[in-house]
Amino acid sequence: MTLAENVPGSARVGIPWHSALCCPRCGGSLGNGDELRCDGCEARYPIDNGIPRFVPRDNYAEGFGFQWNRHRLTQLDSYTGMPISRDRLMTGSRWSVDELRGRSVLECGSGAGRFTEVLCETGATVTSFDISSAVHANAASNGRFPNLRLVQASIYDLPFPEESFDFLLCFGVIQHTPDVERTFKTIMRYLRPGGRFCVDVYAAIVAYPHPRQLLRPFTRRMSPAKLYPLVERAVPRLLPLSMALSAAPGVGPYLARLVPVANHGHLGLRNGETLRNWSVLDTFDWLSPRYEKPQSRRSVERWTRDLALREVSIERRRGMYVIRGVK
Ligand SMILES: C[S@@+](CC[C@H](N)C(=O)[O-])C[C@H]1O[C@@H](n2cnc3c(N)ncnc32)[C@H](O)[C@@H]1O
């Protein structure tokens, strides 16, 4: 059964893979039905449109839910027709399709599911979660994959047994959480010893001197419904300026950084409208998150040492550190 079949209107079937879940409060097993109920502490967890929810509907990631439901398709490879997400995942992680097939993968903070799609296509059993209502966008796009298990949950209260996954992927997430070190160390608990991970994080040195830092103290307090139309109006004005500056020989990329607009010109997106959509999405993604906490290489190295992670590589790519290794 696919997620798409497991929605209201179809017979109430509960969650076919509920035995893979456990109560985030006490670790007890969960009884299945209209809702999930802990056999130990009797906590109850609703099933919203076929997706178990382990967090309150309102949480600090409301802006993410808003953006990913507005831009459900924008960054999906199957929508752009370009392997942008696949390349980022495969190059960043150095995992191969053959290694992933038939293995269990935990994807943390899956957003609209651009990487969920790539992971599901490998034939891995993919467990993806996000704290926000983005999970519903993900289900609408990727619910067709029978190998996808999707839940709405927070990194800090996960409904999975520890040390139960072969691979762990977390892209674009940890800098947007209240305590980045705690986030990194918490997700690693769910990887089995010998399992492989790939996590990225904004690099402090690149991200801090950016003009969005001047705007964020105001924009991060705005409701998504108020901020989004402002971004939609600003992008068609700022993006051409950013494109023109970025074409300047040698100094172009540095000049373009002075304009607070996400410019994805380097991706070779096919038409102006697609480029504008990515720009609206990512400019909103810069301005709206409650938390944005870039990290230094030294901090990241310390976390990996604290956890005695092995074969660690920390690579800088386009303003991010990509951290991979073995537990
Ligand atoms: C920038 S988006 C990245 C989404 C996706 N990984 C991608 O790269 O397209 C960050 C995501 O992290 C999620 N997130 C933030 N804090 C979280 C938490 N504590 N637990 C789970 N997800 C969280 C947000 O809801 C959001 O969807």
Coordinates of C-alpha atoms and ligand atoms in Angstrom, one line a residue:
M1 CA 0.0 0.0 0.0
T2 CA 1.3 3.5 -0.8
L3 CA 0.9 6.6 1.3
A4 CA -1.4 8.0 -1.4
E5 CA -3.9 5.2 -0.8
N6 CA -3.7 5.7 3.0
V7 CA -5.8 8.9 3.1
P8 CA -9.2 9.9 4.5
G9 CA -11.9 8.9 2.2
S10 CA -10.3 5.5 1.7
A11 CA -11.1 2.9 4.4
R12 CA -9.5 3.7 7.7
V13 CA -6.5 1.5 7.6
G14 CA -4.2 3.1 10.2
I15 CA -0.5 2.8 9.4
P16 CA 0.6 -0.5 7.8
W17 CA 4.2 0.0 9.0
H18 CA 3.3 1.1 12.5
S19 CA 5.4 -1.6 14.2
A20 CA 8.5 0.3 12.9
L21 CA 7.4 3.2 15.2
C22 CA 7.6 3.6 18.9
C23 CA 6.3 6.1 21.4
P24 CA 8.7 9.2 21.6
R25 CA 7.8 9.6 25.3
C26 CA 8.4 6.2 26.7
G27 CA 9.6 4.0 23.8
G28 CA 6.5 1.8 24.1
S29 CA 4.9 0.1 21.1
L30 CA 2.1 1.8 19.3
G31 CA -1.4 0.3 18.7
N32 CA -2.8 1.1 15.3
G33 CA -6.2 2.4 14.3
D34 CA -7.8 5.8 13.7
E35 CA -4.9 7.1 15.8
L36 CA -1.7 5.6 17.2
R37 CA -1.9 4.8 20.9
C38 CA 1.0 3.9 23.1
D39 CA 0.7 0.5 24.9
G40 CA 2.9 1.8 27.6
C41 CA 2.0 5.3 28.6
E42 CA -1.3 5.6 26.7
A43 CA -0.1 8.7 24.8
R44 CA -2.1 9.2 21.6
Y45 CA -0.9 10.4 18.3
P46 CA -3.2 11.5 15.5
I47 CA -3.0 10.3 11.9
D48 CA -3.5 13.3 9.7
N49 CA -4.2 12.5 6.0
G50 CA -2.4 9.2 6.4
I51 CA 0.6 10.7 8.2
P52 CA 1.2 10.1 11.9
R53 CA 1.8 13.3 13.8
F54 CA 4.0 13.4 16.9
V55 CA 4.3 17.2 17.3
P56 CA 1.6 19.9 17.9
R57 CA 0.3 21.3 14.6
D58 CA 1.6 24.8 15.6
N59 CA 5.4 24.9 16.1
Y60 CA 8.3 27.1 15.2
A61 CA 8.5 25.8 11.7
E62 CA 5.2 27.2 10.4
G63 CA 7.1 29.2 7.7
F64 CA 8.6 26.0 6.4
G65 CA 5.2 24.4 6.2
F66 CA 3.9 27.4 4.3
Q67 CA 6.8 27.6 1.8
W68 CA 6.9 23.9 1.0
N69 CA 3.1 23.6 0.5
R70 CA 3.3 26.7 -1.8
H71 CA 6.3 25.3 -3.6
R72 CA 5.6 21.6 -3.5
L73 CA 7.0 20.9 -6.9
T74 CA 9.5 23.7 -7.5
Q75 CA 12.7 21.8 -6.6
L76 CA 11.7 18.2 -7.5
D77 CA 13.9 16.7 -10.2
S78 CA 10.8 15.1 -11.7
Y79 CA 9.3 18.6 -12.1
T80 CA 12.4 20.5 -13.3
G81 CA 13.5 17.6 -15.5
M82 CA 17.0 18.2 -14.3
P83 CA 19.0 16.0 -11.8
I84 CA 19.8 18.9 -9.4
S85 CA 18.7 17.2 -6.2
R86 CA 20.1 13.8 -7.3
D87 CA 23.5 15.3 -8.1
R88 CA 23.6 17.2 -4.7
L89 CA 22.7 14.1 -2.8
M90 CA 25.0 11.6 -4.6
T91 CA 28.0 14.0 -4.9
G92 CA 27.6 15.2 -1.3
S93 CA 27.2 11.8 0.3
R94 CA 29.3 9.7 -2.2
W95 CA 26.7 6.9 -1.7
S96 CA 25.7 4.8 -4.7
V97 CA 22.3 3.5 -5.8
D98 CA 23.6 -0.1 -5.3
E99 CA 24.7 0.6 -1.7
L100 CA 21.3 2.1 -0.9
R101 CA 19.0 -0.4 -2.5
G102 CA 17.2 -2.5 0.1
R103 CA 18.7 -0.7 3.0
S104 CA 17.0 1.5 5.6
V105 CA 17.5 5.3 5.3
L106 CA 16.4 8.0 7.7
E107 CA 15.9 11.4 6.1
C108 CA 15.7 14.2 8.7
G109 CA 13.8 17.4 7.9
S110 CA 12.5 16.3 4.5
G111 CA 10.7 19.5 3.5
A112 CA 8.8 19.1 0.2
G113 CA 10.7 15.9 -0.5
R114 CA 13.3 16.8 -3.2
F115 CA 15.7 14.3 -1.7
T116 CA 13.0 11.9 -0.6
E117 CA 12.2 11.4 -4.3
V118 CA 15.8 10.6 -5.1
L119 CA 16.2 8.2 -2.1
C120 CA 12.9 6.4 -2.9
E121 CA 14.0 5.9 -6.5
T122 CA 17.1 3.9 -5.3
G123 CA 14.9 1.2 -3.8
A124 CA 15.9 1.9 -0.2
T125 CA 13.3 1.8 2.5
V126 CA 13.0 5.5 3.2
T127 CA 11.8 6.9 6.5
S128 CA 11.4 10.7 6.2
F129 CA 10.1 13.1 8.7
D130 CA 9.7 16.9 9.1
I131 CA 8.4 18.9 12.0
S132 CA 6.2 21.0 9.7
S133 CA 3.2 20.5 7.6
A134 CA 5.7 20.1 4.7
V135 CA 5.1 16.4 5.2
H136 CA 1.8 16.8 3.4
A137 CA 3.5 18.3 0.3
N138 CA 6.0 15.5 0.4
A139 CA 3.1 12.9 0.6
A140 CA 1.4 14.5 -2.4
S141 CA 4.5 14.2 -4.5
N142 CA 6.1 11.1 -3.2
G143 CA 3.2 9.1 -1.7
R144 CA 3.3 6.9 -4.8
F145 CA 6.4 5.2 -3.6
P146 CA 5.5 2.0 -1.6
N147 CA 9.0 2.2 0.1
L148 CA 8.3 5.6 1.7
R149 CA 7.4 6.0 5.4
L150 CA 6.5 9.5 6.3
V151 CA 5.8 11.0 9.7
Q152 CA 5.5 14.5 11.2
A153 CA 7.9 14.7 14.1
S154 CA 10.7 16.7 15.6
I155 CA 14.3 15.7 15.8
Y156 CA 14.1 16.1 19.5
D157 CA 11.2 13.6 19.9
L158 CA 11.5 10.9 17.3
P159 CA 9.2 7.8 17.2
F160 CA 11.9 5.4 16.1
P161 CA 14.1 2.9 18.0
E162 CA 17.7 4.2 18.3
E163 CA 20.4 2.6 16.2
S164 CA 17.9 1.3 13.7
F165 CA 18.9 2.9 10.3
D166 CA 21.7 2.0 7.9
F167 CA 22.0 5.5 6.4
L168 CA 21.1 8.9 7.6
L169 CA 20.6 12.0 5.5
C170 CA 20.0 15.5 6.8
F171 CA 20.3 18.4 4.3
G172 CA 19.4 22.0 4.9
V173 CA 18.1 21.5 8.4
I174 CA 20.3 21.6 11.4
Q175 CA 21.1 25.4 11.2
H176 CA 17.3 26.0 11.5
T177 CA 17.0 24.3 14.8
P178 CA 17.2 25.9 18.3
D179 CA 20.3 24.0 19.4
V180 CA 22.4 22.9 16.4
E181 CA 25.0 20.8 18.4
R182 CA 22.2 18.9 20.2
T183 CA 20.4 18.4 16.9
F184 CA 23.5 16.8 15.3
K185 CA 24.2 14.6 18.2
T186 CA 20.5 13.6 18.5
I187 CA 20.0 12.4 15.0
M188 CA 23.2 10.3 15.1
R189 CA 21.6 8.2 17.9
Y190 CA 19.2 6.7 15.3
L191 CA 22.0 5.5 13.0
R192 CA 23.3 1.9 13.7
P193 CA 26.9 1.4 14.5
G194 CA 28.7 1.1 11.1
G195 CA 25.9 3.1 9.4
R196 CA 26.8 6.0 7.1
F197 CA 25.7 9.6 7.4
C198 CA 25.7 12.8 5.4
V199 CA 24.6 16.0 7.0
D200 CA 25.1 19.6 5.8
V201 CA 25.1 22.9 7.7
Y202 CA 25.5 26.6 6.8
A203 CA 29.2 27.5 7.1
A204 CA 29.6 30.5 9.5
I205 CA 32.3 32.3 7.7
V206 CA 30.3 32.5 4.4
A207 CA 26.8 33.1 5.7
Y208 CA 27.3 35.8 8.3
P209 CA 28.3 38.9 6.3
H210 CA 25.2 38.5 4.1
P211 CA 22.7 41.4 3.8
R212 CA 19.8 39.1 4.7
Q213 CA 21.2 39.2 8.3
L214 CA 20.1 42.9 8.4
L215 CA 16.6 42.0 7.4
R216 CA 16.1 38.8 9.4
P217 CA 15.5 40.4 12.8
F218 CA 12.3 41.9 11.2
T219 CA 11.3 39.3 8.7
R220 CA 11.6 36.2 10.9
R221 CA 9.0 37.7 13.2
M222 CA 6.5 38.3 10.3
S223 CA 3.7 35.9 9.6
P224 CA 4.5 33.8 6.5
A225 CA 1.3 35.1 4.8
K226 CA 2.5 38.7 5.2
L227 CA 6.2 38.1 4.3
Y228 CA 5.6 35.9 1.2
P229 CA 3.9 38.5 -1.0
L230 CA 6.6 41.0 -0.2
V231 CA 9.2 38.5 -1.4
E232 CA 7.1 37.7 -4.4
R233 CA 7.1 41.4 -5.3
A234 CA 10.8 42.0 -4.6
V235 CA 12.2 39.1 -6.5
P236 CA 11.4 40.3 -10.1
R237 CA 13.2 43.6 -9.3
L238 CA 16.2 42.2 -7.4
L239 CA 16.9 39.1 -9.4
P240 CA 17.8 40.9 -12.7
L241 CA 20.1 43.2 -10.7
S242 CA 21.8 40.2 -9.0
M243 CA 22.2 38.5 -12.4
A244 CA 23.8 41.6 -14.0
L245 CA 26.2 42.0 -11.1
S246 CA 27.1 38.3 -11.1
A247 CA 28.2 38.6 -14.8
A248 CA 30.9 41.1 -13.9
P249 CA 34.3 39.4 -14.6
G250 CA 36.1 38.1 -11.5
V251 CA 34.2 40.0 -8.8
G252 CA 30.7 39.1 -10.1
P253 CA 29.8 36.5 -7.4
Y254 CA 30.9 38.9 -4.6
L255 CA 29.0 41.8 -6.0
A256 CA 25.8 39.7 -6.4
R257 CA 26.0 38.8 -2.7
L258 CA 25.2 42.5 -1.9
V259 CA 21.7 42.0 -3.2
P260 CA 19.4 40.1 -0.8
V261 CA 17.9 37.7 -3.3
A262 CA 18.6 34.0 -3.8
N263 CA 20.2 33.7 -7.3
H264 CA 20.3 30.2 -8.7
G265 CA 21.8 31.2 -12.1
H266 CA 24.6 28.7 -11.6
L267 CA 22.2 25.8 -11.8
G268 CA 21.4 26.4 -15.4
L269 CA 17.6 26.3 -14.9
R270 CA 15.8 26.3 -18.2
N271 CA 13.6 29.3 -18.2
G272 CA 13.0 32.6 -16.4
E273 CA 9.9 31.5 -14.6
T274 CA 11.6 28.5 -13.1
L275 CA 14.5 30.6 -12.0
R276 CA 12.1 33.2 -10.4
N277 CA 10.2 30.4 -8.6
W278 CA 13.5 29.0 -7.1
S279 CA 14.4 32.6 -6.2
V280 CA 11.1 33.4 -4.4
L281 CA 11.3 30.1 -2.6
D282 CA 14.9 30.4 -1.4
T283 CA 14.7 34.2 -0.6
F284 CA 11.7 33.4 1.6
D285 CA 13.7 30.4 3.0
W286 CA 16.5 32.9 4.0
L287 CA 14.2 35.5 5.6
S288 CA 11.5 33.6 7.4
P289 CA 13.0 30.8 9.6
R290 CA 12.9 31.4 13.3
Y291 CA 16.4 30.0 13.6
E292 CA 19.4 30.4 11.4
K293 CA 22.7 29.4 13.1
P294 CA 25.7 28.8 10.8
Q295 CA 28.5 26.8 12.3
S296 CA 32.3 26.9 12.2
R297 CA 34.3 24.0 10.9
R298 CA 35.9 23.8 14.4
S299 CA 32.5 23.2 16.0
V300 CA 31.6 20.5 13.5
E301 CA 34.9 18.8 14.0
R302 CA 34.4 18.8 17.7
W303 CA 30.9 17.2 17.5
T304 CA 32.3 14.4 15.3
R305 CA 35.1 13.8 17.7
D306 CA 32.7 13.8 20.7
L307 CA 30.7 11.0 19.1
A308 CA 33.8 9.1 17.9
L309 CA 32.5 9.1 14.4
R310 CA 34.8 7.5 11.8
E311 CA 36.0 8.2 8.3
V312 CA 34.8 11.8 8.7
S313 CA 35.1 14.2 5.9
I314 CA 34.0 17.9 6.1
E315 CA 33.9 19.5 2.7
R316 CA 32.9 23.1 2.0
R317 CA 30.5 23.5 -0.9
R318 CA 28.6 26.7 -1.8
G319 CA 28.5 28.2 1.7
M320 CA 27.8 24.8 3.4
Y321 CA 29.8 22.3 5.2
V322 CA 29.0 18.8 4.0
I323 CA 29.8 16.3 6.7
R324 CA 29.9 12.6 6.0
G325 CA 31.3 9.5 7.6
V326 CA 30.5 6.3 9.5
K327 CA 29.2 5.8 13.0
Ligands
LIG1 C1 15.5 24.5 4.5 S1 14.3 23.2 4.8 C2 15.1 21.8 4.0 C3 14.2 20.8 3.6 C4 14.8 19.6 2.7 N1 15.7 18.8 3.5 C5 15.5 20.2 1.5 O1 16.7 20.3 1.5 O2 14.7 20.6 0.6 C6 14.5 22.8 6.5 C7 13.5 21.8 7.0 O3 13.8 21.4 8.4 C8 12.6 21.2 9.1 N2 12.9 21.3 10.5 C9 13.3 22.3 11.3 N3 13.4 22.0 12.6 C10 13.1 20.7 12.6 C11 13.0 19.7 13.7 N4 13.3 20.0 15.0 N5 12.6 18.5 13.4 C12 12.3 18.1 12.1 N6 12.4 18.9 11.1 C13 12.8 20.2 11.3 C14 11.8 22.4 8.6 O4 10.4 22.2 8.8 C15 12.1 22.4 7.1 O5 11.2 21.7 6.3

